[in-house]
C-alpha positions as a printed NumPy array, in Angstrom:
array([[ -0.102,  -0.078,  -0.091],
       [  1.603,   3.463,  -0.872],
       [  2.149,   5.934,   1.809],
       [ -0.696,   8.254,   2.016],
       [ -0.254,  12.075,   1.61 ],
       [  2.229,  13.78 ,  -0.755],
       [  5.679,  12.436,  -0.252],
       [  8.752,  13.938,  -1.868],
       [ 11.975,  12.039,  -2.524],
       [ 14.708,  13.02 ,  -0.179],
       [ 17.106,  15.56 ,  -1.375],
       [ 20.306,  13.988,  -3.067],
       [ 23.691,  14.369,  -1.856],
       [ 23.275,  12.501,   1.419],
       [ 24.408,  15.55 ,   3.402],
       [ 25.77 ,  14.628,   6.746],
       [ 23.76 ,  15.959,   9.688],
       [ 24.368,  16.347,  13.341],
       [ 21.296,  17.94 ,  14.545],
       [ 17.859,  16.082,  14.458],
       [ 16.866,  14.872,  10.801],
       [ 13.529,  16.821,  10.14 ],
       [ 13.047,  15.153,   6.772],
       [  9.994,  13.058,   8.057],
       [  8.289,  16.323,   8.87 ],
       [  9.053,  17.812,   5.451],
       [  8.103,  14.934,   3.155],
       [  4.933,  13.705,   4.867],
       [  2.219,  16.172,   5.742],
       [  0.205,  13.453,   7.535],
       [  3.139,  12.433,   9.804],
       [  3.774,  16.21 ,  10.403],
       [  0.255,  16.632,  11.679],
       [  0.5  ,  13.488,  13.756],
       [  3.897,  14.578,  15.303],
       [  2.612,  18.086,  16.002],
       [ -0.598,  16.672,  17.561],
       [  1.228,  14.162,  19.756],
       [  3.783,  16.816,  20.98 ],
       [  0.895,  19.096,  22.083],
       [ -1.226,  16.43 ,  23.626],
       [  1.798,  14.73 ,  25.393],
       [  2.733,  18.032,  27.034],
       [ -1.002,  18.392,  28.259],
       [ -1.087,  14.915,  29.55 ],
       [  2.035,  15.487,  31.586],
       [  0.609,  18.669,  32.963],
       [ -2.624,  16.889,  33.98 ],
       [ -0.54 ,  14.095,  35.659],
       [  1.061,  16.511,  37.983],
       [ -2.182,  18.321,  38.671],
       [ -3.854,  14.975,  39.746],
       [ -1.032,  14.135,  42.164],
       [ -1.108,  17.687,  43.596],
       [ -4.965,  17.388,  43.877],
       [ -4.741,  13.958,  45.538],
       [ -2.275,  15.241,  48.094],
       [ -4.42 ,  18.4  ,  48.656],
       [ -7.235,  16.266,  49.502],
       [ -5.487,  13.409,  51.59 ],
       [ -2.258,  14.953,  52.729],
       [ -0.886,  11.483,  52.173],
       [  2.05 ,  10.547,  50.042],
       [  0.799,   6.914,  50.033],
       [ -2.395,   8.121,  48.355],
       [ -0.249,  10.05 ,  45.84 ],
       [  1.71 ,   6.875,  45.112],
       [ -1.468,   5.05 ,  44.342],
       [ -1.998,   7.204,  41.468],
       [  0.862,   5.438,  39.701],
       [ -0.605,   2.11 ,  40.429],
       [ -4.032,   2.909,  39.23 ],
       [ -2.611,   3.842,  35.88 ],
       [  0.056,   1.081,  35.705],
       [ -2.155,  -1.94 ,  35.963],
       [ -4.765,  -0.931,  32.942],
       [ -1.675,   0.289,  30.962],
       [ -0.169,  -3.262,  31.151],
       [ -3.409,  -5.181,  30.685],
       [ -4.777,  -2.949,  28.064],
       [ -1.406,  -2.364,  26.342],
       [ -1.439,  -6.01 ,  25.115],
       [ -5.054,  -6.07 ,  24.205],
       [ -4.889,  -2.623,  22.561],
       [ -2.15 ,  -3.727,  20.245],
       [ -4.268,  -6.638,  19.316],
       [ -7.135,  -4.516,  18.501],
       [ -4.927,  -2.16 ,  16.249],
       [ -4.199,  -5.261,  14.238],
       [ -7.813,  -6.108,  13.55 ],
       [ -9.552,  -2.781,  12.648],
       [ -9.049,   0.7  ,  11.128],
       [ -6.11 ,   2.235,  13.153],
       [ -7.185,   5.684,  12.372],
       [-10.71 ,   5.024,  14.015],
       [ -8.939,   3.486,  17.128],
       [ -6.811,   6.394,  17.413],
       [ -9.726,   8.744,  17.076],
       [-11.899,   6.99 ,  19.553],
       [ -9.266,   6.578,  22.173],
       [ -8.05 ,  10.203,  21.811],
       [-11.596,  11.41 ,  22.182],
       [-12.044,   9.407,  25.331],
       [ -8.796,  10.929,  26.87 ],
       [-10.184,  14.326,  25.845],
       [-13.566,  13.675,  27.424],
       [-11.912,  12.439,  30.728],
       [ -9.837,  15.604,  30.985],
       [-13.176,  17.585,  30.67 ],
       [-14.736,  15.534,  33.495],
       [-11.765,  16.383,  35.633],
       [-12.175,  20.046,  34.919],
       [-16.059,  19.955,  35.494],
       [-15.547,  18.148,  38.78 ],
       [-12.917,  20.666,  39.866],
       [-15.139,  23.695,  38.952],
       [-18.075,  22.098,  40.645],
       [-15.994,  21.671,  43.844],
       [-16.417,  17.958,  43.893],
       [-13.104,  16.843,  45.391],
       [-13.167,  13.064,  45.746],
       [-10.134,  10.81 ,  45.57 ],
       [-12.046,   7.93 ,  44.058],
       [-12.939,   9.979,  41.138],
       [ -9.457,  10.917,  40.385],
       [ -8.295,   7.269,  40.81 ],
       [-11.21 ,   6.178,  38.447],
       [-10.267,   8.88 ,  35.744],
       [ -6.538,   8.094,  35.986],
       [ -7.282,   4.465,  35.343],
       [ -9.553,   5.103,  32.272],
       [ -6.899,   7.6  ,  30.952],
       [ -4.509,   4.822,  31.123],
       [ -6.88 ,   2.643,  29.177],
       [ -7.382,   5.144,  26.42 ],
       [ -3.489,   5.647,  26.279],
       [ -2.935,   1.913,  25.934],
       [ -5.472,   1.656,  23.055],
       [ -3.986,   4.874,  21.309],
       [ -0.424,   4.273,  21.489],
       [ -0.141,   0.945,  19.446],
       [ -2.577,   2.438,  16.869],
       [ -0.579,   5.434,  16.433],
       [  2.902,   4.028,  16.393],
       [  1.897,   1.3  ,  13.942],
       [  0.668,   3.738,  11.49 ],
       [  4.006,   5.633,  11.216],
       [  5.573,   3.001,   8.779],
       [  2.574,   3.611,   6.439],
       [  3.389,   7.319,   6.391],
       [  7.125,   7.249,   5.819],
       [  9.606,   5.204,   3.792],
       [ 11.816,   2.791,   5.848],
       [ 14.924,   4.749,   5.612],
       [ 13.284,   7.66 ,   7.493],
       [ 12.004,   5.743,  10.458],
       [ 15.112,   6.143,  12.64 ],
       [ 14.776,  10.027,  12.221],
       [ 11.002,   9.685,  13.057],
       [ 11.516,   7.805,  16.203],
       [ 14.199,  10.178,  17.229],
       [ 11.557,  12.915,  16.726],
       [  9.228,  10.88 ,  18.738],
       [ 11.727,  10.574,  21.524],
       [ 12.062,  14.409,  21.671],
       [  8.336,  14.612,  21.96 ],
       [  8.069,  12.429,  25.037],
       [ 11.026,  13.836,  26.768],
       [ 10.321,  17.331,  26.146],
       [  6.592,  16.762,  27.231],
       [  7.91 ,  14.973,  30.304],
       [ 10.09 ,  17.98 ,  31.248],
       [  7.924,  20.941,  30.195],
       [  4.417,  19.471,  31.09 ],
       [  4.997,  19.278,  34.831],
       [  6.662,  22.606,  34.995],
       [  3.636,  24.225,  33.191],
       [  1.257,  22.266,  35.365],
       [  2.735,  23.535,  38.543],
       [  2.504,  27.247,  37.312],
       [ -1.003,  26.886,  35.976],
       [ -2.386,  25.004,  39.066],
       [ -0.559,  27.565,  41.322],
       [ -2.102,  30.551,  39.436],
       [ -5.411,  29.539,  38.216],
       [ -6.359,  26.068,  39.876],
       [ -6.706,  22.495,  38.897],
       [ -9.715,  23.069,  36.556],
       [ -7.629,  25.272,  34.302],
       [ -4.857,  22.596,  34.001],
       [ -7.419,  20.109,  33.042],
       [ -9.103,  22.445,  30.471],
       [ -5.819,  23.139,  28.893],
       [ -5.252,  19.434,  28.606],
       [ -8.657,  18.924,  26.962],
       [ -7.937,  21.645,  24.415],
       [ -4.446,  20.231,  23.72 ],
       [ -6.075,  17.041,  22.713],
       [ -7.756,  18.701,  19.894],
       [ -4.399,  18.843,  18.   ],
       [ -4.176,  15.022,  18.183],
       [ -7.926,  14.525,  17.194],
       [ -7.259,  16.815,  14.105],
       [ -4.263,  14.958,  13.058],
       [ -6.066,  11.568,  13.295],
       [ -9.046,  12.969,  11.583],
       [ -7.305,  14.059,   8.493],
       [ -5.57 ,  10.736,   8.124],
       [ -6.938,   8.117,   5.474],
       [ -8.216,   4.826,   6.647],
       [ -5.471,   2.666,   8.157],
       [ -6.688,  -0.883,   7.831],
       [ -3.854,  -3.43 ,   8.755],
       [ -2.366,  -5.29 ,   5.71 ],
       [ -3.412,  -9.063,   5.191],
       [ -6.601, -10.739,   4.044],
       [ -9.858,  -9.245,   5.143],
       [-10.853, -12.468,   6.827],
       [ -7.793, -12.192,   9.184],
       [ -8.787,  -8.679,   9.999],
       [-12.291,  -9.859,  11.053],
       [-10.788, -12.513,  13.407],
       [-11.005, -11.758,  17.077],
       [ -8.175,  -9.786,  18.28 ],
       [ -5.586, -12.297,  19.778],
       [ -2.823, -11.352,  22.145],
       [ -1.681, -14.96 ,  22.112],
       [ -1.032, -14.854,  18.322],
       [  1.255, -11.74 ,  18.747],
       [  3.146, -13.548,  21.591],
       [  3.441, -16.574,  19.557],
       [  4.796, -14.578,  16.625],
       [  7.208, -12.81 ,  18.893],
       [  8.404, -16.165,  20.311],
       [  9.682, -17.254,  16.921],
       [ 11.469, -13.967,  16.122],
       [ 14.736, -13.883,  17.931],
       [ 15.87 , -10.407,  16.697],
       [ 12.651,  -8.791,  17.863],
       [ 12.72 , -10.689,  21.06 ],
       [ 16.243,  -9.259,  21.633],
       [ 14.986,  -5.763,  21.4  ],
       [ 12.802,  -6.419,  24.514],
       [ 15.393,  -8.367,  26.436],
       [ 18.031,  -5.638,  25.99 ],
       [ 15.684,  -2.997,  27.185],
       [ 14.673,  -5.278,  30.253],
       [ 18.475,  -5.5  ,  31.083],
       [ 18.707,  -1.767,  31.393],
       [ 15.351,  -1.04 ,  33.091],
       [ 15.395,  -3.841,  35.559],
       [ 18.996,  -4.287,  36.499],
       [ 20.304,  -0.67 ,  36.21 ],
       [ 17.368,   1.784,  36.912],
       [ 18.28 ,   3.751,  40.069],
       [ 15.403,   6.157,  40.205],
       [ 14.034,   4.889,  43.342],
       [ 17.41 ,   5.657,  45.057],
       [ 17.63 ,   9.244,  44.171],
       [ 16.26 ,  10.683,  47.415],
       [ 18.696,   8.557,  49.431],
       [ 21.602,   9.333,  47.038],
       [ 20.727,  13.208,  47.208],
       [ 20.982,  13.138,  51.057],
       [ 23.641,  10.609,  51.72 ],
       [ 26.19 ,  11.347,  48.792],
       [ 25.509,  14.905,  48.18 ],
       [ 24.184,  16.31 ,  51.473],
       [ 21.261,  17.765,  49.503],
       [ 17.555,  18.069,  49.701],
       [ 14.493,  17.835,  47.416],
       [ 15.961,  20.151,  44.967],
       [ 19.016,  17.935,  44.517],
       [ 16.524,  15.05 ,  44.062],
       [ 14.844,  16.958,  41.331],
       [ 18.206,  17.526,  39.611],
       [ 19.095,  13.795,  39.69 ],
       [ 15.469,  13.   ,  38.159],
       [ 15.876,  15.593,  35.474],
       [ 19.358,  14.783,  34.306],
       [ 18.591,  11.556,  32.366],
       [ 15.632,  13.235,  30.716],
       [ 17.85 ,  16.2  ,  29.697],
       [ 20.366,  13.653,  28.28 ],
       [ 17.64 ,  11.994,  26.401],
       [ 16.384,  15.18 ,  24.876],
       [ 20.004,  16.191,  23.751],
       [ 20.254,  12.629,  22.301],
       [ 17.169,  13.395,  20.228],
       [ 18.323,  16.955,  19.333],
       [ 21.674,  15.616,  17.886],
       [ 20.303,  12.506,  16.246],
       [ 21.018,  13.396,  12.641],
       [ 23.752,  10.73 ,  12.499],
       [ 21.333,   7.877,  13.497],
       [ 19.959,   7.537,   9.984],
       [ 23.371,   6.524,   8.5  ],
       [ 23.626,   3.547,  10.93 ],
       [ 22.378,   0.254,   9.383],
       [ 23.562,  -2.263,  12.044],
       [ 20.746,  -1.673,  14.431],
       [ 21.399,  -4.672,  16.533],
       [ 24.863,  -3.827,  17.264],
       [ 23.945,  -0.198,  17.903],
       [ 21.403,  -1.317,  20.474],
       [ 23.912,  -3.55 ,  22.306],
       [ 26.366,  -0.706,  22.389],
       [ 23.774,   1.739,  23.597],
       [ 22.526,  -0.57 ,  26.409],
       [ 26.18 ,  -1.146,  27.402],
       [ 26.76 ,   2.575,  27.477],
       [ 23.756,   3.019,  29.666],
       [ 24.923,   0.382,  31.92 ],
       [ 28.546,   1.781,  32.192],
       [ 27.209,   5.282,  32.72 ],
       [ 24.876,   4.179,  35.69 ],
       [ 27.895,   2.065,  37.058],
       [ 30.157,   4.991,  37.089],
       [ 27.43 ,   7.364,  38.512],
       [ 27.331,   4.926,  41.47 ],
       [ 31.009,   5.702,  42.266],
       [ 30.864,   9.435,  41.986],
       [ 30.387,  11.728,  45.039],
       [ 30.491,  14.978,  42.966],
       [ 27.099,  16.212,  42.207],
       [ 27.861,  17.73 ,  38.792],
       [ 29.997,  14.771,  37.742],
       [ 26.92 ,  12.45 ,  38.701],
       [ 24.452,  14.499,  36.822],
       [ 26.756,  14.235,  33.762],
       [ 26.914,  10.446,  33.751],
       [ 23.021,  10.28 ,  34.384],
       [ 22.706,  12.574,  31.321],
       [ 25.012,  10.363,  29.405],
       [ 22.895,   7.415,  30.34 ],
       [ 19.723,   9.24 ,  29.135],
       [ 21.35 ,   9.952,  25.75 ],
       [ 22.342,   6.246,  25.364],
       [ 18.758,   5.328,  26.093],
       [ 17.509,   7.645,  23.314],
       [ 19.81 ,   5.794,  20.782],
       [ 18.639,   2.269,  22.038],
       [ 14.911,   3.475,  21.904],
       [ 15.214,   4.842,  18.319],
       [ 16.91 ,   1.659,  16.975],
       [ 14.536,  -0.737,  18.937],
       [ 11.476,   1.056,  17.662],
       [ 12.617,   1.02 ,  14.219],
       [ 13.3  ,  -2.638,  14.206],
       [  9.789,  -3.204,  15.508],
       [  8.291,  -1.143,  12.699],
       [ 10.403,  -2.601,   9.801],
       [ 11.113,  -6.206,  10.662],
       [  7.56 ,  -6.977,  11.683],
       [  4.81 ,  -7.318,   9.097],
       [  2.13 ,  -4.743,   9.24 ],
       [ -0.565,  -7.081,  10.622],
       [  1.575,  -7.742,  13.737],
       [  2.739,  -4.232,  14.416],
       [ -0.009,  -3.303,  16.719],
       [  0.451,  -6.263,  19.015],
       [  4.192,  -5.803,  19.252],
       [  3.841,  -2.193,  19.955],
       [  1.391,  -3.43 ,  22.832],
       [  4.346,  -5.62 ,  24.192],
       [  6.587,  -2.562,  23.999],
       [  4.141,  -0.54 ,  26.009],
       [  4.164,  -3.351,  28.744],
       [  8.07 ,  -3.486,  28.698],
       [  8.366,   0.39 ,  28.935],
       [  5.764,   0.698,  31.645],
       [  6.669,  -2.427,  33.674],
       [ 10.48 ,  -2.577,  33.414],
       [ 11.08 ,   0.735,  35.219],
       [  8.647,  -0.337,  38.076],
       [ 10.631,  -3.708,  38.38 ],
       [ 13.725,  -1.675,  38.468],
       [ 12.578,   0.529,  41.25 ],
       [ 11.923,  -2.774,  43.282],
       [ 15.422,  -4.312,  42.435],
       [ 17.266,  -1.13 ,  43.309],
       [ 15.425,  -0.414,  46.427],
       [ 15.676,  -4.069,  47.627],
       [ 19.463,  -4.285,  46.819],
       [ 20.117,  -0.919,  48.434],
       [ 18.294,  -1.924,  51.723],
       [ 20.191,  -5.305,  51.769],
       [ 23.6  ,  -3.915,  50.937],
       [ 23.982,  -0.009,  49.996],
       [ 23.01 ,   2.331,  47.34 ],
       [ 26.595,   2.054,  45.874],
       [ 26.226,  -1.729,  45.459],
       [ 22.678,  -1.342,  44.161],
       [ 23.76 ,   1.282,  41.413],
       [ 27.267,   0.292,  40.334],
       [ 26.449,  -3.567,  40.694],
       [ 23.174,  -2.965,  38.756],
       [ 25.03 ,  -1.06 ,  35.921],
       [ 27.692,  -3.746,  35.798],
       [ 24.982,  -6.569,  35.8  ],
       [ 23.268,  -4.757,  32.917],
       [ 26.451,  -4.828,  30.73 ],
       [ 27.242,  -8.425,  31.478],
       [ 23.553,  -9.476,  30.816],
       [ 23.173,  -7.813,  27.444],
       [ 26.736,  -9.009,  26.254],
       [ 25.801, -12.79 ,  27.349],
       [ 22.372, -12.278,  25.414],
       [ 24.326, -10.918,  22.377],
       [ 26.581, -13.903,  22.412],
       [ 23.7  , -16.295,  22.618],
       [ 21.864, -14.66 ,  19.591],
       [ 24.708, -13.497,  17.565],
       [ 22.556, -12.776,  14.589],
       [ 21.157,  -9.887,  16.365],
       [ 24.598,  -8.121,  16.103],
       [ 24.597,  -8.626,  12.305],
       [ 21.015,  -7.361,  11.836],
       [ 21.087,  -4.932,   8.857],
       [ 18.211,  -2.406,   8.413],
       [ 18.776,  -2.641,   4.67 ],
       [ 17.838,  -6.397,   4.825],
       [ 15.487,  -6.545,   7.798],
       [ 14.777, -10.007,   9.387],
       [ 12.687, -10.71 ,  12.471]])
């Protein structure tokens, strides 16, 4: 099926780039609308996430209650991430994207109406957060699996780098805007801004043509099957390795849960120091996206993923040995940059090496790994720090990440030879 929308051939000459490659935004009007809409709506969602946490604490004065917000969003995200991917492989992905984005918009309106009416109930906030996670789990596989239909394969690394900039910038900017808006005009204003921001995503989806998955019509009419997707993944070692490598980084070497303790014990700091530690990987990830022009010239994606994950692990391991704050922030930023490189190539492999009729289900698995991996990492890091020390947890975890991904690469050596010009799952 040809890519919808006017698509121009890339400019000849192969000019070398350092900054992010904006070619996907130039050659596909449909992709440009989708990227702008996702950027705006992602920032709005991050703003709402902070506003909900602030409102829950304002009502309960309990940090435990605030922590439950994450749990109420994680469970439906994991469950419906898998099922949402299966649905995206059996129906018009444009319609699924429209319906789920409309649901998210309506939920933000519901939060605003409740705040305006003075109806402050924690159960309502938990319920809305859960439903928002369901909508997000349905929307993400549909939206992501449409991108290979909008762009030629050689431009997918650049598109994924631009996508990483969207999520990282939204995660950084959204909470800051949310704090300012809530402080000046209240919760209802933050929720209303989020609802308006969704209009950009809705408009982008509405302008797209139909996006039925490839394959026989009879296959599309079959009931959405998560098992079929997992069975397909079980027989595709290269695609499996994209998930295994990410789990090595997120489960073994993800020290987020230790930032408060590290800020106090290592640097003699406070909450502001913790904030710097949290922000450093995101800043590095954003810079990785900004200076991602060279990624399009890399064809050995499997080798690049292994190097990037090892880079993440080494940076985290060295961070665990530092006692200078600015040096520690540097290595955390370096880890964030390596994570962007890994994410770009992992996402590209899922889009190119998988057939169109399976892309939604694999994106659903991707959501589960991305959502669940860091939570498992929090548990592993926290448990190890309690049993030993933060230094052992962080440096040992980074080292274990490098060892684990190298052992996996030795077991599946074909992954190291994966060539984007001749993709094999």
